[in-house]
XYZ file of C-alpha atoms in Angstrom:
361
model
C 71.125 115.701 117.389
C 74.268 118.428 118.355
C 77.099 117.449 118.274
C 80.066 118.674 120.065
C 83.363 119.619 118.013
C 86.498 118.792 119.900
C 89.790 119.042 119.773
C 92.456 118.739 122.058
C 95.226 121.719 122.405
C 97.652 122.119 120.077
C 101.125 123.627 120.148
C 102.521 123.999 116.686
C 105.530 125.678 115.411
C 109.939 125.819 116.297
C 110.404 123.657 118.542
C 106.403 122.630 119.676
C 107.959 120.102 122.003
C 109.246 122.326 124.079
C 105.982 122.666 125.277
C 106.577 119.690 127.451
C 109.002 121.819 129.516
C 105.926 123.635 131.457
C 102.912 121.598 131.421
C 104.121 120.421 135.230
C 104.861 116.988 134.359
C 105.224 114.923 137.522
C 104.588 110.351 137.015
C 105.091 110.389 132.966
C 104.070 107.086 130.921
C 105.653 107.762 127.470
C 103.968 104.666 124.967
C 106.504 104.102 122.059
C 108.199 101.971 119.985
C 111.888 100.161 120.126
C 113.899 102.728 117.065
C 112.527 105.808 118.655
C 113.918 104.301 121.451
C 117.127 103.569 119.562
C 116.660 106.790 118.306
C 116.823 109.148 121.121
C 114.104 110.520 120.774
C 112.105 109.123 124.177
C 115.479 110.863 125.264
C 115.435 113.960 124.185
C 111.307 113.816 125.942
C 112.733 113.139 129.133
C 115.142 116.130 128.951
C 112.980 118.325 128.053
C 110.682 116.585 131.654
C 113.351 117.082 134.955
C 110.892 117.105 137.578
C 108.995 114.604 136.611
C 109.131 110.231 137.411
C 108.962 108.662 133.979
C 108.920 104.769 132.876
C 108.662 103.387 129.288
C 106.908 101.463 127.226
C 108.265 100.533 124.512
C 106.905 97.366 123.308
C 104.334 99.035 120.117
C 104.153 97.339 116.905
C 102.606 98.302 113.654
C 98.610 97.200 113.710
C 98.625 97.629 117.649
C 96.820 94.279 119.408
C 94.545 93.919 122.491
C 97.607 91.822 123.962
C 99.425 94.579 123.553
C 97.646 97.101 125.480
C 97.015 94.730 128.372
C 100.844 94.395 128.649
C 101.304 97.736 128.096
C 99.084 97.888 131.140
C 99.637 95.927 133.349
C 103.137 97.685 133.443
C 102.150 101.507 133.880
C 99.194 99.451 136.380
C 101.749 99.778 139.761
C 103.266 103.398 138.716
C 100.005 104.948 138.056
C 100.818 108.206 136.371
C 99.037 111.086 135.612
C 100.248 111.405 132.572
C 100.684 109.194 129.322
C 102.692 110.969 126.024
C 102.544 109.025 123.133
C 105.185 109.037 120.870
C 105.447 107.235 117.067
C 103.220 107.014 114.068
C 100.057 105.879 114.234
C 100.167 102.250 115.648
C 102.060 104.007 118.868
C 99.513 106.615 119.463
C 96.535 103.965 119.595
C 98.298 102.172 121.917
C 98.244 104.544 123.826
C 95.210 105.240 123.745
C 93.998 101.758 124.200
C 96.486 101.733 127.663
C 95.007 105.169 129.154
C 91.424 103.840 128.367
C 92.462 100.635 130.511
C 94.154 101.524 132.696
C 90.989 103.803 133.508
C 88.444 101.583 133.916
C 90.385 99.658 136.412
C 89.744 102.645 138.320
C 85.959 104.899 136.926
C 87.791 108.147 139.333
C 91.080 107.994 138.114
C 92.048 110.046 135.276
C 94.960 110.394 132.753
C 96.132 113.498 130.610
C 97.030 111.958 127.669
C 100.039 114.115 125.717
C 100.273 112.697 121.270
C 103.696 112.968 120.040
C 102.990 112.657 116.236
C 106.659 111.895 114.168
C 104.244 109.603 111.183
C 102.124 112.777 109.167
C 99.143 110.372 108.217
C 96.906 108.857 111.015
C 95.299 111.965 112.321
C 95.324 109.599 115.838
C 96.745 112.962 117.242
C 93.149 114.635 117.262
C 90.312 112.055 117.293
C 88.526 110.166 119.487
C 89.270 107.183 116.964
C 92.377 104.026 117.595
C 92.542 101.123 115.411
C 93.175 97.822 117.181
C 93.719 93.616 116.083
C 93.176 90.919 117.034
C 96.368 88.609 117.683
C 94.675 85.503 116.252
C 92.236 86.755 112.966
C 94.325 89.520 112.375
C 90.864 91.604 111.134
C 91.346 94.954 112.700
C 88.767 97.467 114.628
C 88.786 100.496 115.124
C 87.295 101.643 117.852
C 85.834 105.583 119.077
C 84.435 107.130 122.616
C 85.170 110.104 124.100
C 88.195 108.712 125.909
C 90.175 108.623 123.440
C 90.532 111.948 122.405
C 94.684 113.190 123.614
C 94.105 115.722 125.442
C 97.288 117.626 124.238
C 98.869 117.448 120.720
C 102.168 118.507 119.555
C 103.332 118.768 116.501
C 107.109 119.367 115.552
C 107.999 118.788 111.990
C 111.196 117.606 113.753
C 109.911 114.681 114.642
C 109.423 114.380 110.376
C 112.375 115.199 108.423
C 114.429 111.287 108.841
C 110.820 109.969 107.543
C 111.912 107.586 104.084
C 110.203 108.276 101.399
C 108.113 105.500 100.567
C 106.523 105.742 104.136
C 105.746 109.722 103.468
C 103.484 108.723 100.717
C 101.840 105.883 102.612
C 100.785 108.428 104.916
C 101.242 111.320 103.315
C 97.856 109.439 100.764
C 96.403 108.492 104.794
C 96.005 111.349 104.668
C 94.260 112.348 101.881
C 91.997 109.551 102.272
C 90.677 110.905 105.691
C 90.265 114.410 103.866
C 88.589 112.994 100.988
C 86.684 110.405 102.634
C 85.433 113.608 105.591
C 84.266 116.040 103.107
C 82.197 112.976 100.804
C 80.264 111.844 104.093
C 77.149 111.558 105.730
C 78.846 113.102 108.432
C 79.870 115.537 106.994
C 79.328 119.383 108.686
C 80.854 123.251 108.277
C 83.134 122.859 110.325
C 84.541 118.929 109.327
C 84.500 120.415 105.191
C 86.839 123.659 106.539
C 89.380 121.646 108.034
C 89.111 118.390 104.850
C 88.632 121.715 102.183
C 92.920 122.864 104.021
C 94.159 119.711 104.169
C 93.661 117.814 100.738
C 94.659 121.878 99.059
C 97.564 121.296 102.194
C 98.462 117.243 101.209
C 98.321 118.375 97.222
C 100.665 121.049 97.483
C 102.976 119.454 99.914
C 102.844 116.164 100.187
C 104.696 115.412 96.450
C 108.013 118.371 97.900
C 108.073 116.704 101.430
C 108.171 113.177 99.275
C 111.049 114.605 96.469
C 112.491 117.236 99.427
C 112.314 114.909 103.069
C 114.553 117.554 104.690
C 112.293 120.463 103.095
C 110.544 121.953 106.981
C 108.570 123.360 105.306
C 106.851 120.559 103.216
C 106.712 119.030 106.021
C 105.416 121.291 107.960
C 102.655 121.457 106.629
C 101.614 117.704 105.862
C 102.042 117.509 109.911
C 99.488 120.223 110.185
C 97.401 118.726 107.099
C 97.486 115.343 109.412
C 95.811 116.746 112.381
C 93.224 118.724 110.353
C 91.982 116.012 107.944
C 91.993 114.102 111.649
C 89.445 116.345 113.376
C 88.184 116.719 110.479
C 86.927 113.135 109.688
C 86.701 113.241 114.124
C 83.626 114.790 113.035
C 82.593 113.612 110.231
C 82.870 110.129 110.363
C 84.748 107.928 107.514
C 83.724 106.192 104.017
C 84.185 102.422 102.247
C 88.014 102.982 101.168
C 88.764 103.046 105.471
C 85.820 99.941 105.324
C 87.707 97.542 103.445
C 91.224 99.100 104.113
C 90.577 97.167 107.776
C 89.561 94.126 106.293
C 91.979 93.519 103.006
C 95.667 95.514 105.219
C 94.402 94.006 108.511
C 94.742 90.655 107.391
C 96.983 90.288 104.482
C 99.074 93.211 106.636
C 99.478 96.267 104.259
C 100.307 98.674 105.197
C 96.988 101.187 105.949
C 97.996 104.588 103.886
C 98.999 102.301 100.503
C 96.045 99.952 100.795
C 93.996 103.390 101.175
C 95.577 105.212 98.135
C 95.154 101.701 96.497
C 91.229 101.788 97.265
C 91.276 105.692 97.101
C 90.063 105.630 92.711
C 87.986 102.615 93.368
C 86.127 103.803 95.431
C 85.592 107.676 93.439
C 84.656 106.369 90.630
C 82.107 103.774 92.313
C 80.347 106.885 95.104
C 80.113 109.280 91.784
C 77.396 107.015 90.705
C 75.513 108.617 93.188
C 75.063 112.157 92.247
C 76.011 114.498 95.453
C 78.835 112.687 95.526
C 79.888 113.700 92.474
C 79.195 117.322 92.838
C 81.856 116.951 96.382
C 84.075 115.037 94.055
C 84.367 118.051 91.877
C 85.234 119.513 94.930
C 87.870 118.004 95.915
C 89.545 117.684 92.736
C 89.095 121.676 92.033
C 91.494 121.677 95.879
C 94.169 119.532 94.192
C 93.226 121.938 90.792
C 92.468 118.178 88.278
C 89.991 117.683 86.210
C 89.444 114.363 87.686
C 89.519 113.732 91.122
C 90.249 109.379 90.776
C 92.542 110.978 88.378
C 94.470 112.735 90.055
C 94.652 109.943 93.080
C 96.290 107.536 90.472
C 98.844 110.488 89.476
C 99.510 110.403 92.520
C 99.857 107.235 93.227
C 102.186 106.470 89.856
C 104.364 108.852 90.976
C 104.947 107.103 95.227
C 106.149 104.308 92.583
C 102.249 102.989 94.474
C 101.521 99.904 92.912
C 96.789 100.340 91.345
C 96.790 96.207 92.502
C 97.318 93.464 94.754
C 99.109 91.503 91.909
C 100.755 94.368 90.925
C 101.961 94.775 94.774
C 102.903 91.168 94.555
C 100.038 90.275 97.038
C 99.587 86.594 97.680
C 96.247 87.109 95.743
C 95.544 82.461 97.057
C 95.097 83.838 100.135
C 93.411 86.902 99.179
C 91.404 84.797 97.558
C 90.056 82.056 100.759
C 89.461 85.617 102.494
C 87.322 86.751 99.793
C 83.989 85.992 101.965
C 85.396 86.963 105.220
C 86.379 90.230 103.587
C 82.951 91.306 102.616
C 81.623 90.662 105.198
C 84.227 92.990 107.664
C 83.933 96.044 105.298
C 80.141 95.585 105.480
C 80.820 95.757 109.790
C 83.079 98.821 109.658
C 82.360 101.075 112.017
C 83.665 103.363 109.216
C 81.412 102.445 105.888
C 78.239 103.768 107.616
C 78.959 107.125 106.623
C 79.479 106.039 102.925
C 78.231 108.295 100.500
C 76.229 105.553 98.247
C 75.321 102.408 100.192
C 77.290 99.381 98.881
C 75.737 95.637 99.125
C 77.935 92.674 98.954
C 77.634 92.520 95.214
C 79.391 96.150 94.948
C 82.545 95.475 97.789
C 83.011 91.320 95.574
C 83.856 93.883 92.408
C 85.800 96.458 94.394
C 87.959 93.727 95.250
C 88.346 91.761 91.632
C 89.043 95.704 90.111
C 92.080 95.590 93.394
C 93.418 92.864 93.143
C 94.053 92.750 89.475
C 91.654 90.850 87.798
């Protein structure tokens, strides 16, 4: 079957935000969170659109729920924006995608331009047709994929990332690495996704430790911002794997940072998948890009460097709750759309064993 490789129009480089003043925006809804509003970053955008009518929806929280999407859509419904600007991390970007899709569902003839302005280097949502939403009752995370969720324009301005704390830099950076590695070994990997995934791995290995140690190093921040977007483009084309399938299940129910749980699961899933020769060869390719002999060990070394725990026990997570949820976690990981493109098919018993290792049992 023929495939389409789609990406947004990407503005990058010094003062990429200034592109907003050139786009002729008239009616704009800014979707963001309270921190972005209070920090002045929203006003920074507004100053670049003096001719535009603007409303702000700043109620986005981590792991946006379907309830939040409905509330955001209701606020925007009467205003009828021609453009939605998503400002923030992955949660804000995903929320904006969901609000856009909800508004367009009300009126099939209504098309809204979506502009993504990421303020973390992690989710890659600014370049994908993916969005992850949470069930407000169970905490379950559901990745959705639809062409309408791909932003039309992405603005990559590393100055927006310079103030991100070290722990968030580490968590989101390991999310970038996980995206790129899973895309490279995915059953749907292709020449286009490989090129982007390989570059994202090389950039992350080189610049993530630097951005972690020296948060105001704009060069390191810029390279990580680009790596995040490239990794997003890679997995948008190739899909992901079991790390994300399990991370959506565990992270959603135990309320753990997505990038952190990815980082903890990544070496375990690498070792599981490496029992297949084809996957092993691809992982060796990843290891070479990171100037390492063992990919799993290279990931563990980064995790140690970033103070990311190896197990839930070490993290101090609620292991009693983890135990009661175990069967549910296994089924959720198996049903997750990301698991479908993992290079090795996993059984219930396989995931159960991986969960035991994750827990530190």
